[in-house]
Coordinates of C-alpha atoms in Angstrom, one line a residue:
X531 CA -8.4 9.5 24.3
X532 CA -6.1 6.5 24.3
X533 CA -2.7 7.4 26.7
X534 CA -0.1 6.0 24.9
X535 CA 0.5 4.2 22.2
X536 CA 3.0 1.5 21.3
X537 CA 3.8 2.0 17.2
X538 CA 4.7 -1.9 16.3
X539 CA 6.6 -1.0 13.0
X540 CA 9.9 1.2 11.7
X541 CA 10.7 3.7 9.8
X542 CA 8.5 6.4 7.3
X543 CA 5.6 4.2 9.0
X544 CA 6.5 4.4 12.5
X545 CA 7.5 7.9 11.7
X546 CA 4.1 9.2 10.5
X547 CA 2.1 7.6 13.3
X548 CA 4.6 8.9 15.9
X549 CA 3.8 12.4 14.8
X550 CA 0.4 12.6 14.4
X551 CA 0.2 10.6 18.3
X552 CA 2.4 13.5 19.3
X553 CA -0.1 16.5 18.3
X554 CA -2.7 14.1 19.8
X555 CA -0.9 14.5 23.3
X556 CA -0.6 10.2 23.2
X557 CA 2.4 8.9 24.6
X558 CA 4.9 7.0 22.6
X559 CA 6.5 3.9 22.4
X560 CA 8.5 2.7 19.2
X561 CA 9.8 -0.7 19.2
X562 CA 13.3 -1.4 16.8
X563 CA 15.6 -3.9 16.0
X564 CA 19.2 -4.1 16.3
X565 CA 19.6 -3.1 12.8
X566 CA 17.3 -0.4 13.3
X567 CA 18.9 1.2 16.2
X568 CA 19.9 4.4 14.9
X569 CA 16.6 5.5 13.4
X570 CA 15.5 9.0 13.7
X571 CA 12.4 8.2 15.4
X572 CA 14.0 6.3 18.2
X573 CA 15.4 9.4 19.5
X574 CA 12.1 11.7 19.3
X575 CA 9.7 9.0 20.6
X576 CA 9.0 9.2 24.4
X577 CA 10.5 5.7 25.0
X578 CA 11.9 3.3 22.9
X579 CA 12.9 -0.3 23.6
X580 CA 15.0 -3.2 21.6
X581 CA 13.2 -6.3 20.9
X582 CA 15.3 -8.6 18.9
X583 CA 18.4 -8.8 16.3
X584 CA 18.1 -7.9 12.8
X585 CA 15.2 -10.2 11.2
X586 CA 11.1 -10.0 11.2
X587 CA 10.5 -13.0 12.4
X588 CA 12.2 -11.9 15.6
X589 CA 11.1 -8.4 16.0
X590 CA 8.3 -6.8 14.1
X591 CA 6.6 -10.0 13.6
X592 CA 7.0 -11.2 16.9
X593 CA 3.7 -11.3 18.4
X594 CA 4.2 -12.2 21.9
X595 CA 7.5 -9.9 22.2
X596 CA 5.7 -6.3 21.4
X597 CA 2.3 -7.6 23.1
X598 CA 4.8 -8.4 26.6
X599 CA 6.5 -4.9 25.7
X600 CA 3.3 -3.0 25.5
X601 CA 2.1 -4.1 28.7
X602 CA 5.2 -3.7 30.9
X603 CA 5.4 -0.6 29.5
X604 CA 2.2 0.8 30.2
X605 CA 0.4 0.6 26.7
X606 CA -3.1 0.9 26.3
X607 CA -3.0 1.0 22.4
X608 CA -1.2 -0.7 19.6
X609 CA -1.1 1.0 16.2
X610 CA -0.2 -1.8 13.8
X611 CA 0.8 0.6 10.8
X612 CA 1.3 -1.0 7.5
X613 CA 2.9 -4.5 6.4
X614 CA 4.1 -6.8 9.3
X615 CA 1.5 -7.5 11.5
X616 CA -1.5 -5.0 10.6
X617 CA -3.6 -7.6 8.9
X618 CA -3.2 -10.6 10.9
X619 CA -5.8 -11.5 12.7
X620 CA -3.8 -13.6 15.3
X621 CA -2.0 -10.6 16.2
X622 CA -5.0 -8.4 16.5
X623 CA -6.5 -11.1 18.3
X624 CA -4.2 -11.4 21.2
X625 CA -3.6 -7.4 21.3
X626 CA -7.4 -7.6 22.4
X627 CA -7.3 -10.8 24.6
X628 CA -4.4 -8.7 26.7
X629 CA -7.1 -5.7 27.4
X630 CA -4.9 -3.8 25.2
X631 CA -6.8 -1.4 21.9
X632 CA -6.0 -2.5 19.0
X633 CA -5.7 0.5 16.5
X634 CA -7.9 -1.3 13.4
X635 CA -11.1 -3.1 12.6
X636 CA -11.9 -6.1 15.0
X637 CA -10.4 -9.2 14.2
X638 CA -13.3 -11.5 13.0
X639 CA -13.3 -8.4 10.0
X640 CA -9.6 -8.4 9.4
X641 CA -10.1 -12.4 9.4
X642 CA -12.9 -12.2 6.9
X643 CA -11.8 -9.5 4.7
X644 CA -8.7 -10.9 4.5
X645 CA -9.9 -14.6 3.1
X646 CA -10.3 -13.1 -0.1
X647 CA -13.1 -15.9 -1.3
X648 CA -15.0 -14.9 1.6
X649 CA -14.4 -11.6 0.7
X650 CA -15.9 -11.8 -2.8
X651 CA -18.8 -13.9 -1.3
X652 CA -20.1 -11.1 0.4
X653 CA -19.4 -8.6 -1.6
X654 CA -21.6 -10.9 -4.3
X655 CA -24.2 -10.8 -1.6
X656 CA -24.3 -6.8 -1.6
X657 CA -24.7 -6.6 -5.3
X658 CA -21.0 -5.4 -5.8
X659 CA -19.2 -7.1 -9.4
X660 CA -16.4 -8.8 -8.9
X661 CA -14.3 -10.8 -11.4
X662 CA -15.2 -15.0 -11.8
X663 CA -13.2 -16.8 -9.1
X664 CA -13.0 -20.2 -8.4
X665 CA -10.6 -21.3 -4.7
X666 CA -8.3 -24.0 -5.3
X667 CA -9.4 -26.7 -2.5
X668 CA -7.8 -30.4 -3.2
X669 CA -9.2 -30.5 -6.9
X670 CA -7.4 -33.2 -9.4
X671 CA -5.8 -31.4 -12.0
X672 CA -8.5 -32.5 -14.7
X673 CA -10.9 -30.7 -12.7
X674 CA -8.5 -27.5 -12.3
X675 CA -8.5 -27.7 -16.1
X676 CA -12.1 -27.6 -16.0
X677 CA -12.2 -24.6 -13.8
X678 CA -9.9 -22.2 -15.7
X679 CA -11.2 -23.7 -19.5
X680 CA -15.3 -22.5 -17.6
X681 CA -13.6 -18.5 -16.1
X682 CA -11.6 -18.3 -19.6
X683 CA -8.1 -17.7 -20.1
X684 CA -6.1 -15.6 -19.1
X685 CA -7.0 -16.1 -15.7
X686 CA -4.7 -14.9 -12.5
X687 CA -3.8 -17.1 -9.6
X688 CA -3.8 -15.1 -6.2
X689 CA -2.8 -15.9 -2.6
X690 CA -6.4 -16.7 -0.2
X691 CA -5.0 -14.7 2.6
X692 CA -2.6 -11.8 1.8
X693 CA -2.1 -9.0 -1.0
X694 CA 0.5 -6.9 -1.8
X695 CA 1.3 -9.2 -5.5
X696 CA 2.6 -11.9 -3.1
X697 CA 1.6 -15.0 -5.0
X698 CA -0.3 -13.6 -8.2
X699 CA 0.8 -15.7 -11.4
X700 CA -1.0 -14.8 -14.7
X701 CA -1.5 -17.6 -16.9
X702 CA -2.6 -17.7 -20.9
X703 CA -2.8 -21.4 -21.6
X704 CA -3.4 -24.6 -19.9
X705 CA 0.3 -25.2 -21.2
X706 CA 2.3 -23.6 -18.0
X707 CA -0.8 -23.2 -15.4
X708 CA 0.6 -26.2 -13.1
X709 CA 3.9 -24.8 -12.8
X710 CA 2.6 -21.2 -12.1
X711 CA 0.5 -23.1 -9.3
X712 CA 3.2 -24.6 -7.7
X713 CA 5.0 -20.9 -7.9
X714 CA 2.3 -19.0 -6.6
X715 CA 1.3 -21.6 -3.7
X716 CA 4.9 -21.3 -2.7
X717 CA 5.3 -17.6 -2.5
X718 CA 1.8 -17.5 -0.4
X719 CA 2.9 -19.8 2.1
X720 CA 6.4 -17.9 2.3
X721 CA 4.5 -14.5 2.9
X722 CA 1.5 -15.3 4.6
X723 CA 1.9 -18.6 6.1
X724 CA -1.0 -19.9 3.9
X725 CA -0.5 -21.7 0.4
X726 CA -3.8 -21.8 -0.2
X727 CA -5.1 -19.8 -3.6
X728 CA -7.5 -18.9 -5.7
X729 CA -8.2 -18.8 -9.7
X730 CA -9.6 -15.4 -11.1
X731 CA -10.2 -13.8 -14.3
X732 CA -7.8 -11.5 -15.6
X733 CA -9.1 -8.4 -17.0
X734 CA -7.1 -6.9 -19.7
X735 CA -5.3 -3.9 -19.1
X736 CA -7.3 -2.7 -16.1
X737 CA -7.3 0.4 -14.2
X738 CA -6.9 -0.2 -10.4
X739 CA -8.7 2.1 -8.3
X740 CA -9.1 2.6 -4.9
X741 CA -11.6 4.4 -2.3
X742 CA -10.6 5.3 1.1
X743 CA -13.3 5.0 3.9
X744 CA -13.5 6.0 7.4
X745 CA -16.1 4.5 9.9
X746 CA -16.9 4.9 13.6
X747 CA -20.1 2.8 13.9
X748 CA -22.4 5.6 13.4
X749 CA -20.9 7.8 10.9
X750 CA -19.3 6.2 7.3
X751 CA -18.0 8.3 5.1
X752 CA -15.4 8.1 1.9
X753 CA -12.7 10.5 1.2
X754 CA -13.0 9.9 -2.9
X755 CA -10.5 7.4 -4.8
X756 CA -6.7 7.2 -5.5
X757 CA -5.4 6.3 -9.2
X758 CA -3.0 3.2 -8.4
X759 CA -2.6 1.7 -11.7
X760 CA 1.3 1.8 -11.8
X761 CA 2.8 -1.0 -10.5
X762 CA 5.9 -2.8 -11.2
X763 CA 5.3 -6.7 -10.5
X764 CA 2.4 -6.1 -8.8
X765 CA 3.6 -3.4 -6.5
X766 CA 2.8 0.2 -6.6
X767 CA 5.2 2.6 -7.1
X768 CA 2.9 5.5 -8.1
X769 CA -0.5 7.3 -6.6
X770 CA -2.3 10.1 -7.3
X771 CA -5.9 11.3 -6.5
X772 CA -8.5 12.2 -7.4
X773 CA -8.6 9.7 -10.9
X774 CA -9.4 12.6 -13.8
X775 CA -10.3 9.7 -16.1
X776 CA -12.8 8.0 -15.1
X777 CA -16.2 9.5 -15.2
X778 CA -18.4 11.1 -12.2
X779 CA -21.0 8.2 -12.5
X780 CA -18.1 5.7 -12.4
X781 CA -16.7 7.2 -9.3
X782 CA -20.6 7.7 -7.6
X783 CA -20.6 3.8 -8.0
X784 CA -17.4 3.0 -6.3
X785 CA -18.5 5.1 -3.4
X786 CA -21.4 3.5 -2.9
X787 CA -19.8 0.0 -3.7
X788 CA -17.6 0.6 -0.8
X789 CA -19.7 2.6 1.6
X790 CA -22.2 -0.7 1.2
X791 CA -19.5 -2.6 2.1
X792 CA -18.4 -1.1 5.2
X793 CA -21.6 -0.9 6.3
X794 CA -22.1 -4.9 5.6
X795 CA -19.9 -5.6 8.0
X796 CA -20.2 -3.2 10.7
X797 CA -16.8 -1.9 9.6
X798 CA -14.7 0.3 12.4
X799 CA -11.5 2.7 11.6
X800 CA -9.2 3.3 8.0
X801 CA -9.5 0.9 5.3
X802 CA -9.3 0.8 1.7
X803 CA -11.7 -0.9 -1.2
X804 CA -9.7 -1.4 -4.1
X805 CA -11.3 -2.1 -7.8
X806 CA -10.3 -2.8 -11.2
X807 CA -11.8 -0.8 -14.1
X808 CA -11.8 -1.7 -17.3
X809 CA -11.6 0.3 -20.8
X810 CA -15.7 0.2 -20.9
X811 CA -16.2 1.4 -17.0
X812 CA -17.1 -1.6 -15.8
X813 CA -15.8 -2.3 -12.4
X814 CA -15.2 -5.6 -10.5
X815 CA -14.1 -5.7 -6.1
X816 CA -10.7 -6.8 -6.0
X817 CA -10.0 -6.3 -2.3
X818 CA -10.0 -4.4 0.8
X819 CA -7.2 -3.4 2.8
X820 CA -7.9 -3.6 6.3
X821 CA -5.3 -0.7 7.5
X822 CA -4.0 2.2 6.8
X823 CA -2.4 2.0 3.2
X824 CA 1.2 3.7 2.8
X825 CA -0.9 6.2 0.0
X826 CA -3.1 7.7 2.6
X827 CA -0.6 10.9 2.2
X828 CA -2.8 11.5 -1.2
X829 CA -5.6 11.3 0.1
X830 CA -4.6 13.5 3.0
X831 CA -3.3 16.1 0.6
X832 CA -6.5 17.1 -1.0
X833 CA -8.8 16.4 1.6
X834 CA -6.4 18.2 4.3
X835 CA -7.3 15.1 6.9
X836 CA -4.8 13.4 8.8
X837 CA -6.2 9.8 8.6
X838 CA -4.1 8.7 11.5
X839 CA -5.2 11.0 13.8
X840 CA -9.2 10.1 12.7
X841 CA -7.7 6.2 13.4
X842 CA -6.9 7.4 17.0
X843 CA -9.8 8.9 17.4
X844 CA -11.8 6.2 16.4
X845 CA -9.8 3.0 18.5
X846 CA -10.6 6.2 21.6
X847 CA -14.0 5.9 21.3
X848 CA -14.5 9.7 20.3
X849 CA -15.8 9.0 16.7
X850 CA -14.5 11.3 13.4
X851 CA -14.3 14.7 13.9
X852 CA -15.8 15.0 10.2
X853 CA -19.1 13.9 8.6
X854 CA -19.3 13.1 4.7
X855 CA -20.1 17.1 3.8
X856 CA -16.9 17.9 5.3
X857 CA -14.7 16.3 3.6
X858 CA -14.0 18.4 0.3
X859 CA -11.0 17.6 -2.7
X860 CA -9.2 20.5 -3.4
X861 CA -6.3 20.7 -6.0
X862 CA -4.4 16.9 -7.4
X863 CA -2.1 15.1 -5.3
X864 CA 0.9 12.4 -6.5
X865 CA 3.1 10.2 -4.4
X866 CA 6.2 8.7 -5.8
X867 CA 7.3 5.9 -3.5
X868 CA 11.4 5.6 -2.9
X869 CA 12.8 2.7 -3.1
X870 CA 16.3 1.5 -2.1
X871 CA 16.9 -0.3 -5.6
X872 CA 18.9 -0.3 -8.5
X873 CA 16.9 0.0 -11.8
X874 CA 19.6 -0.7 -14.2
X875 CA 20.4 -4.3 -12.4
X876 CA 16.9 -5.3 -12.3
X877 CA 15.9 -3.6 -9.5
X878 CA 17.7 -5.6 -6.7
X879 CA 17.8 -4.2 -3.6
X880 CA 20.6 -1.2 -2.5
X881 CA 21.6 -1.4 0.6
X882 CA 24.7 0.9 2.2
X883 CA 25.1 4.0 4.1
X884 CA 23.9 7.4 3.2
X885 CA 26.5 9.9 2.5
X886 CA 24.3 12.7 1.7
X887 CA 21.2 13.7 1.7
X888 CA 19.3 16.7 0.5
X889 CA 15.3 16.8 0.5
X890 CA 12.7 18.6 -1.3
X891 CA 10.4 22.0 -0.1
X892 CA 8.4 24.3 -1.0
X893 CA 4.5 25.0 -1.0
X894 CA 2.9 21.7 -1.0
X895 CA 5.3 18.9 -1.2
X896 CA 5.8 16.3 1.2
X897 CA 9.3 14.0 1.8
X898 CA 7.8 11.2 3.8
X899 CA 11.2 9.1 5.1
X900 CA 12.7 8.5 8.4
X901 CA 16.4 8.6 6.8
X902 CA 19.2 11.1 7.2
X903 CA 22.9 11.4 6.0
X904 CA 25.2 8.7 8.1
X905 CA 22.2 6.3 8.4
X906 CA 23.2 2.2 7.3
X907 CA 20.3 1.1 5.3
X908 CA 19.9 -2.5 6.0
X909 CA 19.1 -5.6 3.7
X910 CA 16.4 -7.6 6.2
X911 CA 13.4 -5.0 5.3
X912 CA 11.2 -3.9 2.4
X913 CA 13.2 -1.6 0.2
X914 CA 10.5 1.6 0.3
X915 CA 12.5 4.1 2.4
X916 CA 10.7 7.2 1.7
X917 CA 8.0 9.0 -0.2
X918 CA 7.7 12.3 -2.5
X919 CA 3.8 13.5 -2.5
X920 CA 2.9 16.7 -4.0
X921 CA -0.2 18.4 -4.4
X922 CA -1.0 21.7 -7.2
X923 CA -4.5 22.9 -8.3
X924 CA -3.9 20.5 -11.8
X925 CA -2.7 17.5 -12.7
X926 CA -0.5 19.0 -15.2
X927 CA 1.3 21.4 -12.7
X928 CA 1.5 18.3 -10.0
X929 CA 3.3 16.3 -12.4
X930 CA 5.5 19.4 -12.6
X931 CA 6.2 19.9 -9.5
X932 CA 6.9 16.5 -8.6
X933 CA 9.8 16.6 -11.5
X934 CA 11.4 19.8 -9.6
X935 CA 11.0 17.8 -6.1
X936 CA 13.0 14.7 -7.8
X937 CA 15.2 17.0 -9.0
X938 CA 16.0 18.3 -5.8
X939 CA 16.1 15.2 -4.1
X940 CA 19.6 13.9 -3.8
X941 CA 20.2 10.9 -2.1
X942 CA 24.5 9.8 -2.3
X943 CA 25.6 6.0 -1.2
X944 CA 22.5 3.9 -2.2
X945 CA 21.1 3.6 -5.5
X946 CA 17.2 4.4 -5.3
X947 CA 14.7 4.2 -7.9
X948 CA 13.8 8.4 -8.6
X949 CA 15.5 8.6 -11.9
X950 CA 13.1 5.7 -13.0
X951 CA 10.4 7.7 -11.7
X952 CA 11.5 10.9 -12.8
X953 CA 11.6 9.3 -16.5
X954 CA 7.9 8.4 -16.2
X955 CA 7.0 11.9 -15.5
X956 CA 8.2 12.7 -19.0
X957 CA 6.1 10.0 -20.5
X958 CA 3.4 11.2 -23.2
X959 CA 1.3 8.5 -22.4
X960 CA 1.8 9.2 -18.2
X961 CA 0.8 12.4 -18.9
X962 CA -2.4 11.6 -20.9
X963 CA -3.4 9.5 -18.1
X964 CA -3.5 6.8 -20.7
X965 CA -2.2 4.1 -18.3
X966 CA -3.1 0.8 -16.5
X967 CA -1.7 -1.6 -14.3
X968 CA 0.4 -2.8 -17.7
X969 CA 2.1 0.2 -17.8
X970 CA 5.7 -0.3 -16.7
X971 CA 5.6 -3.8 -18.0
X972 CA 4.8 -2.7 -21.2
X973 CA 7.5 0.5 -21.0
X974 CA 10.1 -0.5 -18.7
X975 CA 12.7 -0.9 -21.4
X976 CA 11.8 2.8 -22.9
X977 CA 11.6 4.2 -19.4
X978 CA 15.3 2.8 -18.1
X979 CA 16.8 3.6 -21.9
X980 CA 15.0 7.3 -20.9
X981 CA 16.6 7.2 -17.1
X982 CA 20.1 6.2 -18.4
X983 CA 20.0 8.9 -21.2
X984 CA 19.1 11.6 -18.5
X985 CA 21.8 9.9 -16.3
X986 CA 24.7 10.2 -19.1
X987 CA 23.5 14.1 -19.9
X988 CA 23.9 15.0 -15.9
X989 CA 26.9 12.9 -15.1

């Protein structure tokens, strides 16, 4: 089993992987920034060391700074978490070329996986749909033309070599599809260093669902699918598991789809294969996620696995304590994700200190967050800060319970987004399961009108 461990992000993230190295018996090692420096974890890890000011680019994404720190320190593992640096090949590279594990696939996969052409390419090769896609490589703009008039409007622009909505652009008409290039190669290069981009058809009002898989070279297993169709500008902001709308032959496909592709590329550790449904069931690859996903608490919930400690054992050379007839789904689980925003301004970011804080209980639920009362929330990071996940034997009575744990929840001196969420709870067409990744575009006026009337009644 690896010895100790240095966790190369901050907070809920860092949290999570902290405590699961902990019941391992692995040593820990968080890294922080000056504007991190009175997080929780800091305190509860077994060492914990400074390594820049306040921004990324000199802390978390500083590759040669945590690689130094991890090898003065005594590291034999690096556990990349989510965001930052977990899907960068360079990183994962020279955490290898130091003699140190890295805790994820190798990096030719997390290279190849994450050029989403090559991607596609190879999961065209294994029989797997995916959506027409044509990569933008020095054409004129009569031949662009060409390209989108041949995959049909609309079409979607994405970035080549990063996810998370960073760079996606939908376009209807040949009318605005130069300026949305320009946009979209800009936002690539400013989040992934690459402006390079691809053209894909958009499919209408898809479902976007996901499978989590789990290899160690001999065994390859999946622990069934998450429902993350609601997103707000391409982010999610809502999970659940298992998908009650789709149908059992639907669902054997994706399994295989994504068992087939871990096994096409000799796949080791977490990672997620993410598709789009549409209203007929058919199902195109949209990516995979080469690390562990900030949703794997869903899965966790009604599968009762911690993936993090099967990610330990895995980088350890032990292999998963769990074969495929193991891993059973009992009950529905839903994640709300907390965000540090303020709905009725657009969502901007909320940043401040926290003046109170009381979190949810009970049977079940879940607050995921490394915050506490007198903690400064700073404006240099993603504004997720925490996550509700509850699990009942229903959907019905999870969506329930996840009302009463927002309801509990009362976070005082930054404006978060859980009365937004909390309004989507109520929704008829939520609670149908009558959603896609339109959703909140399509409601977000109805859902904020909903927020501000509960808001008024309380206040």
């Amino acid at each position: 089993m690896i010895k100790k461990v240095l966790i190369a992000n901050r907070g809920e993230c860092a949290l999570s992987i902290l405590r699961s190295a902990k019941e391992l018996g692995i040593e820990t090692l968080v890294i922080y920034s000056k504007a991190d420096a009175y997080q929780y974890y800091i305190y509860i890890a077994d060492e914990a060391v400074c390594i820049g000011d306040k921004f990324s680019k000199d802390t978390y994404l500083n590759m040669d700074v945590i690689i130094t720190c991890a090898k003065e320190r005594g590291c034999d593992a690096i556990h990349p978490g989510y965001g930052f640096l977990s899907e960068s090949y360079e990183f994962a590279k020279k955490v290898c070329d130091a003699g140190i594990i890295f805790i994820g696939p190798s990096p030719n996969l997390i290279k190849l996986m994450g050029d989403k052409i090559g991607a596609k390419n190879l999961m065209e090769d294994i029989k797997v749909p995916v959506a027409k896609a044509h990569s933008l490589d020095g054409e004129s703009e009569e031949e662009i033309l060409k390209i989108c008039d041949k995959i049909g409007y609309p079409i979607i622009l994405k970035a080549r070599s990063g996810g998370g909505g960073k760079g996606m652009r939908r376009v209807d008409s040949p009318e605005d599809l130069f300026h949305k290039i320009d946009l979209s190669k800009a936002e690539a290069k400013a989040s992934f260093g690459d402006e390079r981009i691809f053209i894909e058809k958009f499919i209408e009002n898809p479902r976007h669902i996901e499978v989590q898989v789990l290899s160690d070279g001999n065994k390859v297993l999946h622990l069934y699918e998450r429902e993350c169709s609601l997103q707000r500008n391409n982010q999610k902001i809502l999970e659940e598991a298992p998908c009650n709308f789709i149908s059992d032959e639907l669902k054997g496909k994706l399994y295989k789809a994504s068992l087939d592709c871990v096994r096409a590329t000799g796949y080791l550790g977490a990672g997620t294969v993410e598709f789009l449904v549409d209203k007929d069931e058919n199902f195109y690859f949209c990516e995979m996620n080469t690390r562990l996903q900030v949703e794997h608490a869903v899965t966790e919930m009604i599968t009762g696995l911690d993936i993090i400690k099967e990610q330990f054992r895995i980088a350890s050379g032990l292999g998963l304590s769990i074969s495929q007839d193991d891993v059973k789904v009992s009950g529905h689980a839903i994640e709300v994700r907390i965000n540090a925003v303020d709905p009725m301004k657009d969502f901007t970011p909320s940043s401040g200190k926290i003046n109170f804080l009381f979190t949810p209980g009970g049977m079940d639920t879940r607050f995921e967050s490394a915050i506490y009362k007198g903690l400064e929330i700073p404006i240099y990071y993603d504004s997720m800060i925490g996550k509700i996940i509850v699990k009942d034997q229903r959907r019905l009575s999870a969506i329930k319970k996840l009302r009463r744990a927002i309801e509990e929840t009362m976070i005082d001196g930054i404006e978060t987004n859980l009365g937004f969420m909390y309004s989507i709870l109520f929704d008829l067409d939520f609670i149908r399961g009558n959603i896609s990744t339109n959703f909140i575009k399509e409601k977000e006026t109805d859902l904020l009108k909903r927020m501000k009337e509960v808001r008024d009644n309380v206040t």
